[in-house]
Amino acid sequence: MGRPACLAQSPQLPKQMAICADFDRVFEIGPVFRAENSYTHRHMCEFTGLDFEMAIFEHYFEVLDVIDALFLHIFNGLTTRCARDLAFIAAQYPFEPIVAKPTRITFAEGIKLLQENGYPDVDPLEDLNTELERRLGALVKERYGTDYYILYRFPQKIRPFYTMPCPDDPDYSNSFDVFIRGEEIISGAQRIHDPELLVERATACGVDVESIKAYVDSFRAGAPPHGGCGVGLERVVMLYAGLNNIRKTAMFPRDPKRLEP
Ligand code: ATP
């Protein structure tokens, strides 16, 4: 058609469109390709994304409830059904089994915990860097005795434009990240389902509204409140097994330096 085009790499918008089409709950498992920031121990250029989206009836914690139940089921299944495989990993890379007690703390509580424990200058409205996330993970372990927890109610300005603002304070959002051993495995949120609010937020965030017209229009015939998340499979494996590099979780890890195979 003679127009510039890009190959969308996220199932985010299609998932939401499926919810608008009255699918109550949808998921996708597939490869994700990322060019950004892949020189760290936890980023690859290609990973397996587990995504789901669901209608919300009363509160976005319904999404968190599904995540907690899913991950407890996965952890339980790993210990009961995969003990032999875990022993193989532990023989080569010994690790402490994770302790997973579903725990939810607000971003503000997390910041306070950091401020009281050696980081008095942490900005309460900025995202945490890797060092702070790890430190927070250690503090949460100390206080709540768990390696798995959910941090929620992130500042609105550090989340994507389509994230639902908190009803009681628009500086915060109905969003969350899930952590294992102080590193992120999941990012998610309630999404804005009102087209007018979506346009307002996109404009405020400097997004060209014309470029997302099809997305916004998909909510115009009515959409239920909904939310969901994206999980990085190799991150989960790396952190569950206490590995120090995500490349150890993939047979042919793709990173910016691997040209072959
Ligand atoms: P990070 O802050 O760690 O870069 P992100 O906020 O960019 O992650 P999302 O775009 O929300 O992450 O993706 C959802 C999940 O996908 C992340 O929580 C993580 O588990 C996984 N993920 C994201 N980028 C990568 C990557 N380059 N390699 C492996 N897994 C990834």
Coordinates of C-alpha atoms and ligand atoms in Angstrom, one line a residue:
M1 CA 0.0 0.0 0.0
G2 CA 3.1 2.2 -0.1
R3 CA 3.0 2.9 3.6
P4 CA 5.7 2.2 6.1
A5 CA 4.9 -0.8 8.2
C6 CA 6.3 -2.7 11.2
L7 CA 6.0 -6.2 12.2
A8 CA 4.3 -6.1 15.6
Q9 CA 6.3 -8.2 18.2
S10 CA 3.7 -8.2 21.0
P11 CA 0.4 -10.0 21.3
Q12 CA -0.8 -7.1 23.6
L13 CA -3.2 -5.5 21.1
P14 CA -4.6 -8.7 19.6
K15 CA -5.2 -10.1 23.1
Q16 CA -7.2 -7.1 24.0
M17 CA -9.1 -7.2 20.7
A18 CA -10.0 -10.8 21.5
I19 CA -11.4 -9.7 24.9
C20 CA -13.5 -7.0 23.1
A21 CA -14.8 -9.8 21.0
D22 CA -16.2 -11.4 24.2
F23 CA -13.5 -14.0 24.7
D24 CA -13.5 -14.0 28.5
R25 CA -9.9 -15.2 28.8
V26 CA -7.2 -15.6 26.2
F27 CA -3.5 -16.7 26.2
E28 CA -0.7 -16.9 23.8
I29 CA 2.7 -18.7 24.0
G30 CA 5.2 -17.8 21.3
P31 CA 8.6 -16.4 20.5
V32 CA 9.3 -12.8 21.2
F33 CA 12.1 -10.9 19.4
R34 CA 13.7 -7.9 21.1
A35 CA 16.6 -5.8 19.9
E36 CA 16.9 -3.6 23.0
N37 CA 19.3 -3.9 25.9
S38 CA 20.2 -7.5 25.4
Y39 CA 23.7 -7.4 26.8
T40 CA 22.6 -8.2 30.4
H41 CA 22.5 -11.6 32.1
R42 CA 18.7 -11.6 31.8
H43 CA 17.9 -10.3 28.3
M44 CA 18.1 -12.3 25.1
C45 CA 17.1 -11.2 21.6
E46 CA 14.6 -14.1 21.4
F47 CA 12.7 -15.5 24.3
T48 CA 9.4 -17.4 24.9
G49 CA 6.6 -15.1 25.9
L50 CA 3.6 -16.5 27.9
D51 CA 0.9 -13.9 27.7
F52 CA -2.7 -13.8 29.0
E53 CA -5.5 -11.4 29.2
M54 CA -8.8 -11.7 31.0
A55 CA -12.0 -9.8 31.7
I56 CA -12.2 -8.4 35.2
F57 CA -15.5 -8.4 37.1
E58 CA -14.7 -6.3 40.2
H59 CA -11.0 -5.6 40.8
Y60 CA -7.8 -6.2 38.9
F61 CA -6.5 -8.3 41.8
E62 CA -8.5 -11.1 40.0
V63 CA -5.6 -11.1 37.5
L64 CA -3.1 -11.4 40.4
D65 CA -5.2 -14.3 41.8
V66 CA -4.8 -16.2 38.5
I67 CA -1.0 -15.5 38.5
D68 CA -0.6 -16.7 42.1
A69 CA -2.6 -19.9 41.5
L70 CA -0.8 -20.6 38.2
F71 CA 2.7 -20.1 39.7
L72 CA 2.0 -22.1 42.8
H73 CA 0.7 -24.9 40.5
I74 CA 3.9 -24.7 38.4
F75 CA 6.3 -24.7 41.4
N76 CA 4.4 -27.5 43.0
G77 CA 4.4 -29.5 39.7
L78 CA 8.2 -28.9 39.3
T79 CA 9.0 -30.3 42.7
T80 CA 6.7 -33.3 42.5
R81 CA 7.1 -34.2 38.8
C82 CA 10.5 -32.9 37.8
A83 CA 12.6 -33.8 40.8
R84 CA 15.0 -35.8 38.6
D85 CA 15.6 -32.9 36.2
L86 CA 16.1 -30.4 39.0
A87 CA 18.7 -32.7 40.6
F88 CA 20.6 -32.7 37.2
I89 CA 20.6 -28.9 37.3
A90 CA 21.6 -28.8 40.9
A91 CA 24.5 -31.2 40.4
Q92 CA 26.0 -28.8 37.9
Y93 CA 24.8 -25.5 39.4
P94 CA 23.8 -26.0 43.0
F95 CA 20.9 -23.8 44.1
E96 CA 18.6 -23.1 47.1
P97 CA 15.0 -24.1 46.3
I98 CA 12.8 -21.1 46.2
V99 CA 10.2 -20.3 48.9
A100 CA 7.0 -19.1 47.4
K101 CA 4.4 -17.6 49.7
P102 CA 2.0 -15.4 47.7
T103 CA 2.8 -11.9 48.9
R104 CA 1.7 -8.5 47.6
I105 CA 3.3 -5.2 48.4
T106 CA 2.7 -1.8 46.9
F107 CA 5.4 0.0 45.0
A108 CA 5.3 2.7 47.7
E109 CA 5.8 0.1 50.5
G110 CA 8.7 -1.3 48.5
I111 CA 10.3 2.2 48.2
K112 CA 9.8 2.7 51.9
L113 CA 11.5 -0.6 52.7
L114 CA 14.5 0.5 50.5
Q115 CA 14.6 4.0 52.1
E116 CA 14.7 2.6 55.6
N117 CA 17.4 0.1 54.7
G118 CA 20.3 2.0 53.2
Y119 CA 18.8 3.8 50.2
P120 CA 17.2 7.0 51.7
D121 CA 17.3 8.9 48.4
V122 CA 15.3 6.4 46.2
D123 CA 12.8 8.4 44.2
P124 CA 9.3 7.2 44.9
L125 CA 8.0 7.9 41.4
E126 CA 10.9 6.4 39.4
D127 CA 11.4 2.9 38.2
L128 CA 13.8 0.7 40.2
N129 CA 17.1 -0.3 38.6
T130 CA 18.5 -3.9 38.7
E131 CA 20.5 -3.2 41.9
L132 CA 17.5 -1.8 43.8
E133 CA 15.2 -4.6 42.6
R134 CA 17.6 -7.2 43.9
R135 CA 18.1 -5.4 47.2
L136 CA 14.3 -5.1 47.5
G137 CA 14.0 -8.9 46.8
A138 CA 16.5 -9.6 49.7
L139 CA 14.5 -7.2 52.0
V140 CA 11.2 -8.9 51.1
K141 CA 12.8 -12.3 51.8
E142 CA 14.0 -11.1 55.2
R143 CA 10.6 -9.6 56.2
Y144 CA 8.1 -11.9 54.5
G145 CA 10.1 -15.1 54.1
T146 CA 9.4 -15.5 50.3
D147 CA 11.4 -15.4 47.1
Y148 CA 8.2 -14.9 45.0
Y149 CA 6.2 -11.8 45.4
I150 CA 4.1 -9.2 43.5
L151 CA 4.8 -5.5 43.6
Y152 CA 1.8 -3.5 42.5
R153 CA 0.4 0.1 42.1
F154 CA 3.3 1.4 40.1
P155 CA 3.6 5.2 39.4
Q156 CA 1.5 5.9 36.2
K157 CA 4.3 7.8 34.5
I158 CA 6.6 4.7 34.3
R159 CA 4.0 2.4 32.7
P160 CA 2.7 2.3 29.1
F161 CA -0.1 4.8 28.1
Y162 CA -2.8 2.1 28.0
T163 CA -2.4 1.2 31.7
M164 CA -5.4 2.0 33.8
P165 CA -4.8 4.8 36.4
C166 CA -5.7 4.0 40.0
P167 CA -9.2 5.3 40.7
D168 CA -8.1 7.0 44.0
D169 CA -4.9 8.6 42.7
P170 CA -4.1 9.1 39.0
D171 CA -0.4 9.4 39.8
Y172 CA -0.5 5.6 40.3
S173 CA -1.7 2.8 38.2
N174 CA -3.5 -0.6 38.4
S175 CA -0.3 -2.3 37.4
F176 CA 2.1 -4.9 38.8
D177 CA 5.4 -6.8 38.3
V178 CA 6.1 -10.2 39.7
F179 CA 9.5 -11.1 41.1
I180 CA 11.5 -14.2 41.9
R181 CA 14.7 -13.8 43.9
G182 CA 14.5 -10.0 43.3
E183 CA 14.3 -10.1 39.5
E184 CA 11.3 -9.5 37.3
I185 CA 9.6 -12.4 35.6
I186 CA 6.2 -10.7 34.8
S187 CA 4.9 -7.3 33.9
G188 CA 1.1 -6.7 33.8
A189 CA -1.8 -4.4 34.5
Q190 CA -5.4 -3.5 34.1
R191 CA -5.8 -1.9 30.7
I192 CA -7.8 1.1 29.8
H193 CA -11.0 0.0 28.1
D194 CA -12.6 3.4 27.6
P195 CA -11.6 4.8 24.2
E196 CA -11.9 8.5 25.3
L197 CA -9.6 7.9 28.3
L198 CA -7.2 5.9 26.0
V199 CA -6.9 8.9 23.7
E200 CA -6.4 11.2 26.6
R201 CA -3.6 9.1 28.1
A202 CA -2.0 8.5 24.7
T203 CA -1.9 12.3 24.0
A204 CA -0.5 12.9 27.5
C205 CA 2.2 10.4 26.8
G206 CA 3.1 11.9 23.4
V207 CA 1.8 8.9 21.4
D208 CA 0.5 9.8 17.9
V209 CA -3.2 9.0 18.3
E210 CA -3.6 8.5 14.5
S211 CA -1.0 5.7 14.6
I212 CA -3.1 3.7 17.1
K213 CA -6.5 4.5 15.6
A214 CA -7.4 0.8 14.9
Y215 CA -6.5 -0.1 18.5
V216 CA -8.6 2.7 20.0
D217 CA -11.5 2.0 17.7
S218 CA -11.6 -1.7 18.8
F219 CA -13.0 -0.5 22.1
R220 CA -15.7 1.7 20.6
A221 CA -18.4 -1.0 20.4
G222 CA -18.0 -1.7 24.1
A223 CA -15.3 -3.5 26.0
P224 CA -15.3 -5.1 29.5
P225 CA -12.8 -4.0 32.1
H226 CA -9.8 -6.3 31.6
G227 CA -6.2 -6.9 32.4
G228 CA -3.4 -9.3 31.8
C229 CA 0.4 -9.8 31.7
G230 CA 3.4 -11.1 29.9
V231 CA 5.7 -13.8 31.4
G232 CA 9.3 -14.5 30.2
L233 CA 9.6 -18.3 30.3
E234 CA 13.5 -18.4 30.3
R235 CA 13.5 -15.8 33.1
V236 CA 11.3 -18.0 35.2
V237 CA 13.6 -21.0 34.6
M238 CA 16.7 -19.0 35.3
L239 CA 15.4 -17.6 38.6
Y240 CA 13.7 -20.7 39.7
A241 CA 16.9 -22.6 39.3
G242 CA 19.1 -19.8 40.7
L243 CA 21.1 -19.6 37.5
N244 CA 23.3 -16.6 37.0
N245 CA 22.6 -16.1 33.3
I246 CA 19.5 -16.6 31.1
R247 CA 21.6 -18.0 28.3
K248 CA 21.9 -21.2 30.4
T249 CA 18.2 -21.8 30.0
A250 CA 18.1 -21.9 26.2
M251 CA 19.8 -24.5 23.9
F252 CA 20.8 -21.9 21.3
P253 CA 20.4 -18.6 23.2
R254 CA 20.1 -15.7 20.7
D255 CA 21.9 -12.6 21.8
P256 CA 23.4 -9.7 19.7
K257 CA 26.8 -11.5 19.5
R258 CA 25.6 -14.9 18.3
L259 CA 25.6 -15.0 14.5
E260 CA 25.7 -18.8 14.2
P261 CA 23.8 -21.1 14.1
Ligands
ATP1 P1 13.0 -5.6 31.8 O1 12.6 -4.4 32.6 O2 13.6 -6.8 32.6 O3 13.8 -5.3 30.5 P2 10.4 -5.4 30.4 O4 9.8 -4.5 31.4 O5 11.0 -4.8 29.2 O6 11.6 -6.2 31.2 P3 8.1 -6.6 29.4 O7 8.3 -5.9 28.1 O8 7.0 -6.2 30.3 O9 9.5 -6.6 30.2 O10 8.0 -8.2 29.1 C1 7.4 -9.1 30.0 C2 8.3 -10.2 30.5 O11 9.1 -10.7 29.4 C3 9.4 -9.7 31.5 O12 8.9 -9.6 32.8 C4 10.5 -10.7 31.3 O13 10.2 -11.9 32.0 C5 10.4 -11.1 29.8 N1 11.4 -10.4 29.0 C6 11.4 -9.1 28.6 N2 12.4 -8.8 27.8 C7 13.2 -9.9 27.8 C8 14.4 -10.3 27.1 N3 15.1 -9.4 26.4 N4 14.9 -11.5 27.3 C9 14.2 -12.4 28.1 N5 13.1 -12.2 28.7 C10 12.5 -11.0 28.6

